[in-house]
PDB file of C-alpha atoms in Angstrom:
ATOM      1  CA  UNK A   1     112.898  97.582 114.578  1.00 37.00           C
ATOM      2  CA  UNK A   2     109.232  97.928 115.457  1.00 36.00           C
ATOM      3  CA  UNK A   3     106.229  96.346 113.813  1.00 38.00           C
ATOM      4  CA  UNK A   4     105.597  99.423 111.703  1.00 41.00           C
ATOM      5  CA  UNK A   5     108.714  98.683 109.708  1.00 42.00           C
ATOM      6  CA  UNK A   6     108.981  94.927 110.014  1.00 41.00           C
ATOM      7  CA  UNK A   7     105.601  93.165 110.212  1.00 45.00           C
ATOM      8  CA  UNK A   8     105.331  89.432 110.808  1.00 46.00           C
ATOM      9  CA  UNK A   9     104.999  86.687 108.223  1.00 48.00           C
ATOM     10  CA  UNK A  10     101.192  86.638 108.414  1.00 45.00           C
ATOM     11  CA  UNK A  11     101.029  90.312 107.465  1.00 42.00           C
ATOM     12  CA  UNK A  12     103.393  89.739 104.550  1.00 42.00           C
ATOM     13  CA  UNK A  13     101.371  86.809 103.217  1.00 46.00           C
ATOM     14  CA  UNK A  14      98.106  88.682 103.597  1.00 42.00           C
ATOM     15  CA  UNK A  15      99.510  91.592 101.635  1.00 44.00           C
ATOM     16  CA  UNK A  16     100.854  89.296  98.932  1.00 45.00           C
ATOM     17  CA  UNK A  17      97.476  87.654  98.502  1.00 44.00           C
ATOM     18  CA  UNK A  18      96.496  84.253  99.818  1.00 39.00           C
ATOM     19  CA  UNK A  19      95.329  83.049  96.395  1.00 38.00           C
ATOM     20  CA  UNK A  20      98.691  83.580  94.707  1.00 56.00           C
ATOM     21  CA  UNK A  21     100.115  80.169  93.860  1.00 85.00           C
ATOM     22  CA  UNK A  22     103.418  81.205  92.320  1.00 93.00           C
ATOM     23  CA  UNK A  23     106.298  82.348  94.501  1.00 95.00           C
ATOM     24  CA  UNK A  24     106.848  86.094  93.950  1.00 94.00           C
ATOM     25  CA  UNK A  25     110.294  87.310  92.915  1.00 94.00           C
ATOM     26  CA  UNK A  26     111.805  90.682  93.818  1.00 94.00           C
ATOM     27  CA  UNK A  27     114.694  92.143  91.810  1.00 93.00           C
ATOM     28  CA  UNK A  28     117.124  94.531  93.516  1.00 93.00           C
ATOM     29  CA  UNK A  29     118.975  96.845  91.099  1.00 93.00           C
ATOM     30  CA  UNK A  30     121.459  99.641  91.613  1.00 94.00           C
ATOM     31  CA  UNK A  31     125.105 100.545  91.234  1.00 93.00           C
ATOM     32  CA  UNK A  32     127.789  99.135  93.477  1.00 90.00           C
ATOM     33  CA  UNK A  33     127.815 101.042  96.741  1.00 91.00           C
ATOM     34  CA  UNK A  34     124.195 102.167  96.541  1.00 94.00           C
ATOM     35  CA  UNK A  35     123.262  99.880  99.424  1.00 92.00           C
ATOM     36  CA  UNK A  36     121.625  96.800  97.887  1.00 92.00           C
ATOM     37  CA  UNK A  37     123.422  94.384 100.199  1.00 87.00           C
ATOM     38  CA  UNK A  38     122.752  96.585 103.224  1.00 89.00           C
ATOM     39  CA  UNK A  39     119.049  96.614 102.402  1.00 91.00           C
ATOM     40  CA  UNK A  40     119.084  92.860 101.836  1.00 88.00           C
ATOM     41  CA  UNK A  41     120.782  92.290 105.173  1.00 84.00           C
ATOM     42  CA  UNK A  42     118.157  94.389 106.939  1.00 86.00           C
ATOM     43  CA  UNK A  43     115.426  92.294 105.350  1.00 86.00           C
ATOM     44  CA  UNK A  44     117.030  88.984 106.296  1.00 82.00           C
ATOM     45  CA  UNK A  45     117.649  90.083 109.867  1.00 81.00           C
ATOM     46  CA  UNK A  46     114.089  91.325 110.382  1.00 80.00           C
ATOM     47  CA  UNK A  47     111.897  89.180 108.143  1.00 79.00           C
ATOM     48  CA  UNK A  48     109.577  88.023 110.894  1.00 79.00           C
ATOM     49  CA  UNK A  49     109.723  84.299 110.141  1.00 83.00           C
ATOM     50  CA  UNK A  50     109.086  84.646 106.412  1.00 87.00           C
ATOM     51  CA  UNK A  51     110.818  81.976 104.333  1.00 89.00           C
ATOM     52  CA  UNK A  52     113.064  83.895 101.964  1.00 88.00           C
ATOM     53  CA  UNK A  53     115.460  82.627  99.304  1.00 89.00           C
ATOM     54  CA  UNK A  54     118.210  84.760  97.820  1.00 88.00           C
ATOM     55  CA  UNK A  55     119.978  84.739  94.455  1.00 86.00           C
ATOM     56  CA  UNK A  56     123.089  86.910  94.507  1.00 78.00           C
ATOM     57  CA  UNK A  57     124.270  87.887  91.032  1.00 56.00           C
ATOM     58  CA  UNK A  58     127.731  89.448  90.849  1.00 47.00           C
ATOM     59  CA  UNK A  59     130.585  89.663  88.337  1.00 32.00           C
ATOM     60  CA  UNK A  60     133.099  88.738  91.043  1.00 40.00           C
ATOM     61  CA  UNK A  61     135.022  85.476  90.879  1.00 33.00           C
ATOM     62  CA  UNK A  62     134.516  85.249  94.636  1.00 29.00           C
ATOM     63  CA  UNK A  63     131.154  86.700  95.549  1.00 40.00           C
ATOM     64  CA  UNK A  64     131.601  88.732  98.739  1.00 44.00           C
ATOM     65  CA  UNK A  65     127.905  89.597  98.983  1.00 52.00           C
ATOM     66  CA  UNK A  66     126.772  85.981  98.977  1.00 52.00           C
ATOM     67  CA  UNK A  67     129.296  85.172 101.697  1.00 53.00           C
ATOM     68  CA  UNK A  68     127.742  87.921 103.810  1.00 50.00           C
ATOM     69  CA  UNK A  69     124.279  86.497 103.250  1.00 52.00           C
ATOM     70  CA  UNK A  70     125.455  82.964 103.951  1.00 52.00           C
ATOM     71  CA  UNK A  71     127.189  84.038 107.171  1.00 48.00           C
ATOM     72  CA  UNK A  72     124.048  85.759 108.370  1.00 46.00           C
ATOM     73  CA  UNK A  73     121.567  83.024 107.451  1.00 46.00           C
ATOM     74  CA  UNK A  74     123.480  79.786 107.858  1.00 46.00           C
ATOM     75  CA  UNK A  75     122.401  77.346 110.535  1.00 44.00           C
ATOM     76  CA  UNK A  76     118.999  78.874 111.233  1.00 45.00           C
ATOM     77  CA  UNK A  77     115.837  76.997 112.057  1.00 46.00           C
ATOM     78  CA  UNK A  78     113.403  76.155 109.278  1.00 41.00           C
ATOM     79  CA  UNK A  79     111.245  79.116 110.239  1.00 41.00           C
ATOM     80  CA  UNK A  80     114.182  81.457 109.628  1.00 43.00           C
ATOM     81  CA  UNK A  81     115.435  79.984 106.368  1.00 42.00           C
ATOM     82  CA  UNK A  82     117.082  82.249 103.841  1.00 55.00           C
ATOM     83  CA  UNK A  83     118.798  79.957 101.356  1.00 77.00           C
ATOM     84  CA  UNK A  84     121.288  81.494  98.966  1.00 76.00           C
ATOM     85  CA  UNK A  85     122.335  80.609  95.435  1.00 75.00           C
ATOM     86  CA  UNK A  86     125.473  82.290  94.131  1.00 72.00           C
ATOM     87  CA  UNK A  87     125.993  83.014  90.443  1.00 66.00           C
ATOM     88  CA  UNK A  88     129.544  83.155  89.106  1.00 59.00           C
ATOM     89  CA  UNK A  89     129.281  83.605  85.342  1.00 54.00           C
ATOM     90  CA  UNK A  90     128.696  87.311  84.829  1.00 48.00           C
ATOM     91  CA  UNK A  91     125.677  89.587  84.947  1.00 52.00           C
ATOM     92  CA  UNK A  92     122.241  88.056  84.451  1.00 49.00           C
ATOM     93  CA  UNK A  93     121.490  90.242  81.456  1.00 50.00           C
ATOM     94  CA  UNK A  94     124.442  88.782  79.544  1.00 47.00           C
ATOM     95  CA  UNK A  95     125.751  85.231  79.551  1.00 44.00           C
ATOM     96  CA  UNK A  96     124.261  84.122  82.861  1.00 47.00           C
ATOM     97  CA  UNK A  97     120.541  84.429  82.153  1.00 68.00           C
ATOM     98  CA  UNK A  98     120.242  80.653  81.918  1.00 78.00           C
ATOM     99  CA  UNK A  99     122.185  80.302  85.145  1.00 78.00           C
ATOM    100  CA  UNK A 100     119.871  82.791  86.845  1.00 84.00           C
ATOM    101  CA  UNK A 101     116.817  80.705  85.943  1.00 89.00           C
ATOM    102  CA  UNK A 102     118.665  77.544  86.911  1.00 87.00           C
ATOM    103  CA  UNK A 103     119.457  79.130  90.268  1.00 86.00           C
ATOM    104  CA  UNK A 104     115.765  79.820  90.839  1.00 92.00           C
ATOM    105  CA  UNK A 105     114.975  76.231  89.879  1.00 91.00           C
ATOM    106  CA  UNK A 106     117.621  74.989  92.288  1.00 89.00           C
ATOM    107  CA  UNK A 107     115.947  76.885  95.130  1.00 90.00           C
ATOM    108  CA  UNK A 108     112.535  75.533  94.162  1.00 93.00           C
ATOM    109  CA  UNK A 109     113.842  71.970  94.232  1.00 91.00           C
ATOM    110  CA  UNK A 110     115.459  72.609  97.597  1.00 88.00           C
ATOM    111  CA  UNK A 111     112.202  73.870  99.073  1.00 89.00           C
ATOM    112  CA  UNK A 112     110.338  70.848  97.710  1.00 89.00           C
ATOM    113  CA  UNK A 113     112.825  68.467  99.305  1.00 88.00           C
ATOM    114  CA  UNK A 114     112.406  70.257 102.611  1.00 85.00           C
ATOM    115  CA  UNK A 115     108.640  70.215 102.347  1.00 90.00           C
ATOM    116  CA  UNK A 116     107.876  73.944 102.402  1.00 88.00           C
ATOM    117  CA  UNK A 117     107.267  76.815 100.003  1.00 92.00           C
ATOM    118  CA  UNK A 118     109.219  80.050  99.979  1.00 93.00           C
ATOM    119  CA  UNK A 119     107.299  83.231 100.686  1.00 93.00           C
ATOM    120  CA  UNK A 120     109.586  85.145  98.312  1.00 93.00           C
ATOM    121  CA  UNK A 121     112.761  84.927  96.256  1.00 94.00           C
ATOM    122  CA  UNK A 122     115.004  88.018  96.204  1.00 92.00           C
ATOM    123  CA  UNK A 123     117.542  88.495  93.418  1.00 91.00           C
ATOM    124  CA  UNK A 124     120.315  90.999  94.059  1.00 88.00           C
ATOM    125  CA  UNK A 125     121.715  92.117  90.711  1.00 88.00           C
ATOM    126  CA  UNK A 126     125.250  93.270  90.031  1.00 83.00           C
ATOM    127  CA  UNK A 127     126.017  96.957  89.588  1.00 86.00           C
ATOM    128  CA  UNK A 128     126.333  96.555  85.826  1.00 85.00           C
ATOM    129  CA  UNK A 129     123.127  94.542  85.355  1.00 86.00           C
ATOM    130  CA  UNK A 130     120.520  96.024  83.024  1.00 89.00           C
ATOM    131  CA  UNK A 131     117.076  95.562  84.614  1.00 91.00           C
ATOM    132  CA  UNK A 132     115.199  96.036  81.336  1.00 91.00           C
ATOM    133  CA  UNK A 133     117.045  93.100  79.763  1.00 90.00           C
ATOM    134  CA  UNK A 134     116.528  90.934  82.815  1.00 89.00           C
ATOM    135  CA  UNK A 135     112.805  91.686  82.771  1.00 89.00           C
ATOM    136  CA  UNK A 136     112.776  90.672  79.095  1.00 90.00           C
ATOM    137  CA  UNK A 137     114.529  87.413  79.975  1.00 89.00           C
ATOM    138  CA  UNK A 138     111.773  86.608  82.471  1.00 91.00           C
ATOM    139  CA  UNK A 139     109.022  87.420  79.968  1.00 90.00           C
ATOM    140  CA  UNK A 140     110.597  85.313  77.230  1.00 90.00           C
ATOM    141  CA  UNK A 141     111.329  82.422  79.581  1.00 91.00           C
ATOM    142  CA  UNK A 142     107.709  82.426  80.765  1.00 91.00           C
ATOM    143  CA  UNK A 143     106.446  82.473  77.178  1.00 91.00           C
ATOM    144  CA  UNK A 144     108.700  79.518  76.381  1.00 91.00           C
ATOM    145  CA  UNK A 145     107.360  77.596  79.360  1.00 92.00           C
ATOM    146  CA  UNK A 146     110.516  77.495  81.474  1.00 92.00           C
ATOM    147  CA  UNK A 147     109.826  75.100  84.349  1.00 93.00           C
ATOM    148  CA  UNK A 148     111.146  77.536  86.996  1.00 93.00           C
ATOM    149  CA  UNK A 149     108.468  80.059  86.048  1.00 93.00           C
ATOM    150  CA  UNK A 150     105.715  77.487  86.420  1.00 93.00           C
ATOM    151  CA  UNK A 151     106.269  77.923  90.150  1.00 94.00           C
ATOM    152  CA  UNK A 152     107.652  81.453  90.479  1.00 95.00           C
ATOM    153  CA  UNK A 153     107.060  84.808  88.829  1.00 93.00           C
ATOM    154  CA  UNK A 154     108.670  88.224  88.716  1.00 93.00           C
ATOM    155  CA  UNK A 155     106.501  90.546  90.796  1.00 93.00           C
ATOM    156  CA  UNK A 156     108.480  93.537  92.055  1.00 93.00           C
ATOM    157  CA  UNK A 157     111.438  95.536  90.769  1.00 94.00           C
ATOM    158  CA  UNK A 158     113.267  97.746  93.272  1.00 95.00           C
ATOM    159  CA  UNK A 159     116.122 100.137  92.539  1.00 96.00           C
ATOM    160  CA  UNK A 160     118.426 101.310  95.321  1.00 96.00           C
ATOM    161  CA  UNK A 161     119.938 104.743  94.689  1.00 97.00           C
ATOM    162  CA  UNK A 162     123.072 106.222  96.244  1.00 96.00           C
ATOM    163  CA  UNK A 163     121.506 109.579  97.066  1.00 97.00           C
ATOM    164  CA  UNK A 164     124.719 111.621  97.625  1.00 96.00           C
ATOM    165  CA  UNK A 165     126.125 110.747  94.188  1.00 95.00           C
ATOM    166  CA  UNK A 166     122.943 110.614  92.097  1.00 95.00           C
ATOM    167  CA  UNK A 167     123.087 114.126  90.606  1.00 93.00           C
ATOM    168  CA  UNK A 168     126.771 113.725  89.733  1.00 93.00           C
ATOM    169  CA  UNK A 169     126.060 110.454  87.919  1.00 94.00           C
ATOM    170  CA  UNK A 170     122.960 111.900  86.274  1.00 94.00           C
ATOM    171  CA  UNK A 171     125.084 114.670  84.773  1.00 93.00           C
ATOM    172  CA  UNK A 172     127.983 112.384  83.898  1.00 92.00           C
ATOM    173  CA  UNK A 173     129.159 111.787  80.329  1.00 92.00           C
ATOM    174  CA  UNK A 174     131.391 108.871  81.294  1.00 91.00           C
ATOM    175  CA  UNK A 175     131.089 105.328  79.972  1.00 90.00           C
ATOM    176  CA  UNK A 176     130.434 102.476  82.375  1.00 88.00           C
ATOM    177  CA  UNK A 177     133.892 101.036  81.706  1.00 86.00           C
ATOM    178  CA  UNK A 178     135.398 104.315  82.919  1.00 87.00           C
ATOM    179  CA  UNK A 179     133.711 103.936  86.319  1.00 88.00           C
ATOM    180  CA  UNK A 180     134.696 100.543  87.749  1.00 84.00           C
ATOM    181  CA  UNK A 181     133.797 101.885  91.197  1.00 85.00           C
ATOM    182  CA  UNK A 182     130.124 101.632  90.189  1.00 85.00           C
ATOM    183  CA  UNK A 183     130.293  98.032  89.027  1.00 76.00           C
ATOM    184  CA  UNK A 184     133.370  96.185  90.297  1.00 63.00           C
ATOM    185  CA  UNK A 185     134.523  95.084  93.713  1.00 57.00           C
ATOM    186  CA  UNK A 186     138.258  95.366  94.332  1.00 47.00           C
ATOM    187  CA  UNK A 187     140.167  92.789  92.301  1.00 44.00           C
ATOM    188  CA  UNK A 188     137.394  92.104  89.796  1.00 49.00           C
ATOM    189  CA  UNK A 189     137.855  92.209  86.065  1.00 52.00           C
ATOM    190  CA  UNK A 190     136.883  95.439  84.320  1.00 53.00           C
ATOM    191  CA  UNK A 191     133.406  95.672  82.824  1.00 57.00           C
ATOM    192  CA  UNK A 192     133.357  95.742  79.024  1.00 56.00           C
ATOM    193  CA  UNK A 193     130.537  98.176  78.313  1.00 68.00           C
ATOM    194  CA  UNK A 194     130.296 101.307  76.199  1.00 75.00           C
ATOM    195  CA  UNK A 195     127.014 102.386  77.757  1.00 86.00           C
ATOM    196  CA  UNK A 196     126.925 105.750  79.421  1.00 93.00           C
ATOM    197  CA  UNK A 197     126.654 105.844  83.191  1.00 94.00           C
ATOM    198  CA  UNK A 198     123.635 108.144  82.951  1.00 95.00           C
ATOM    199  CA  UNK A 199     121.878 105.763  80.524  1.00 95.00           C
ATOM    200  CA  UNK A 200     122.095 102.839  82.929  1.00 94.00           C
ATOM    201  CA  UNK A 201     121.164 105.050  85.877  1.00 95.00           C
ATOM    202  CA  UNK A 202     118.021 106.251  84.094  1.00 96.00           C
ATOM    203  CA  UNK A 203     117.138 102.668  83.137  1.00 96.00           C
ATOM    204  CA  UNK A 204     117.462 101.598  86.762  1.00 95.00           C
ATOM    205  CA  UNK A 205     115.016 104.319  87.783  1.00 96.00           C
ATOM    206  CA  UNK A 206     112.617 103.733  84.886  1.00 94.00           C
ATOM    207  CA  UNK A 207     112.465  99.976  85.500  1.00 92.00           C
ATOM    208  CA  UNK A 208     111.315 100.149  89.103  1.00 94.00           C
ATOM    209  CA  UNK A 209     108.086  99.719  91.008  1.00 93.00           C
ATOM    210  CA  UNK A 210     109.836 101.193  94.031  1.00 94.00           C
ATOM    211  CA  UNK A 211     112.871 103.486  94.223  1.00 96.00           C
ATOM    212  CA  UNK A 212     114.821 103.537  97.475  1.00 96.00           C
ATOM    213  CA  UNK A 213     116.806 106.741  98.007  1.00 97.00           C
ATOM    214  CA  UNK A 214     119.428 105.430 100.390  1.00 97.00           C
ATOM    215  CA  UNK A 215     121.895 107.383 102.565  1.00 97.00           C
ATOM    216  CA  UNK A 216     119.621 110.368 103.095  1.00 96.00           C
ATOM    217  CA  UNK A 217     121.466 110.992 106.352  1.00 95.00           C
ATOM    218  CA  UNK A 218     124.481 112.332 104.437  1.00 95.00           C
ATOM    219  CA  UNK A 219     122.409 114.670 102.247  1.00 95.00           C
ATOM    220  CA  UNK A 220     120.946 118.072 102.997  1.00 95.00           C
ATOM    221  CA  UNK A 221     117.198 118.615 102.684  1.00 95.00           C
ATOM    222  CA  UNK A 222     117.497 120.592  99.458  1.00 94.00           C
ATOM    223  CA  UNK A 223     119.587 117.815  97.900  1.00 94.00           C
ATOM    224  CA  UNK A 224     116.974 115.189  98.723  1.00 95.00           C
ATOM    225  CA  UNK A 225     114.169 117.390  97.425  1.00 94.00           C
ATOM    226  CA  UNK A 226     115.972 117.850  94.106  1.00 94.00           C
ATOM    227  CA  UNK A 227     116.651 114.108  93.894  1.00 95.00           C
ATOM    228  CA  UNK A 228     113.023 113.226  94.563  1.00 96.00           C
ATOM    229  CA  UNK A 229     111.913 115.647  91.869  1.00 95.00           C
ATOM    230  CA  UNK A 230     114.240 114.047  89.310  1.00 96.00           C
ATOM    231  CA  UNK A 231     113.242 110.444  90.023  1.00 96.00           C
ATOM    232  CA  UNK A 232     109.547 111.346  90.084  1.00 96.00           C
ATOM    233  CA  UNK A 233     109.956 112.962  86.671  1.00 96.00           C
ATOM    234  CA  UNK A 234     111.810 109.953  85.235  1.00 96.00           C
ATOM    235  CA  UNK A 235     109.366 107.468  86.748  1.00 95.00           C
ATOM    236  CA  UNK A 236     106.120 109.036  87.994  1.00 94.00           C
ATOM    237  CA  UNK A 237     104.542 105.604  88.596  1.00 92.00           C
ATOM    238  CA  UNK A 238     107.054 104.332  91.139  1.00 93.00           C
ATOM    239  CA  UNK A 239     106.824 104.613  94.891  1.00 92.00           C
ATOM    240  CA  UNK A 240     109.782 106.626  96.215  1.00 94.00           C
ATOM    241  CA  UNK A 241     111.183 105.997  99.699  1.00 94.00           C
ATOM    242  CA  UNK A 242     114.029 107.804 101.449  1.00 96.00           C
ATOM    243  CA  UNK A 243     116.019 105.910 104.068  1.00 95.00           C
ATOM    244  CA  UNK A 244     119.251 105.460 105.980  1.00 95.00           C
ATOM    245  CA  UNK A 245     121.286 102.231 105.925  1.00 93.00           C
ATOM    246  CA  UNK A 246     118.707 100.425 103.799  1.00 92.00           C
ATOM    247  CA  UNK A 247     116.073 100.549 106.542  1.00 92.00           C
ATOM    248  CA  UNK A 248     112.778 100.458 104.681  1.00 92.00           C
ATOM    249  CA  UNK A 249     109.446  98.875 105.644  1.00 89.00           C
ATOM    250  CA  UNK A 250     109.811  95.125 105.214  1.00 86.00           C
ATOM    251  CA  UNK A 251     106.776  94.947 102.970  1.00 85.00           C
ATOM    252  CA  UNK A 252     108.660  97.104 100.453  1.00 84.00           C
ATOM    253  CA  UNK A 253     110.802  94.081  99.595  1.00 85.00           C
ATOM    254  CA  UNK A 254     108.691  91.128 100.722  1.00 85.00           C
ATOM    255  CA  UNK A 255     105.272  92.449  99.718  1.00 83.00           C
ATOM    256  CA  UNK A 256     103.623  93.156  96.379  1.00 81.00           C
ATOM    257  CA  UNK A 257     104.302  96.381  94.450  1.00 78.00           C
ATOM    258  CA  UNK A 258     102.701  99.530  95.901  1.00 68.00           C
ATOM    259  CA  UNK A 259     100.675  99.935  92.692  1.00 63.00           C
ATOM    260  CA  UNK A 260      99.774  97.765  89.721  1.00 59.00           C
ATOM    261  CA  UNK A 261     103.059  96.224  88.608  1.00 56.00           C
ATOM    262  CA  UNK A 262     103.188  97.647  85.111  1.00 54.00           C
ATOM    263  CA  UNK A 263     106.963  97.368  85.240  1.00 59.00           C
ATOM    264  CA  UNK A 264     107.128  93.570  85.353  1.00 57.00           C
ATOM    265  CA  UNK A 265     104.724  93.275  82.413  1.00 57.00           C
ATOM    266  CA  UNK A 266     106.118  96.081  80.271  1.00 62.00           C
ATOM    267  CA  UNK A 267     107.678  95.507  76.869  1.00 54.00           C
TER     268      UNK A 267
END
């Protein structure tokens, strides 16, 4: 990829702001199959020397996504570090919120031992995760003085959308537990949730600084235009990007939000 899409570390740090002392955190939301891991892989493969840490949050007993990340990033030089913490105890908005913060703290301690500071921490949420609740967890933890948030802070919330299936899901009346394909990898336990698919989909779009409309290559122009109109209506403040295979400008994930991050500070 060229520099237009994947600028070097100096460009990323300049965009983030040299005076920022806390490590910025990016949250990746979206249903299973939307392309969160694909986007994450693109970032890790083309991050231009930026020091990135990853927290993979999944309901799986064996986290396939974190294995992918670990396979890609293991054994690199310090300048290409992308350390990964894997969560095993459910979605971060439920019983693993403490583990999520502990995972961040674990990464911070690791960076201190190695004598460097991460440029960014990326958290990939499970398909069933509720971004509004996770944002609330960060706000409450910061108010309570959690040690991890003395050194890091939530900065950007990104939602990855499966463009070909969005309208179908938006019109769906099904409960989440009726659509394991949106939340569970093969062999995982069923999700116990009575929320409607459309409710969680709308929350994912509402709670985003940036919305990535992935898989545009398998949609017709009219379909993408209709999709963009819907997401802009649901969240007129977010930046909307269309892409194929999770290929977005690197600064989308590693830089600050495109506008004032009202999302991270919202109630």
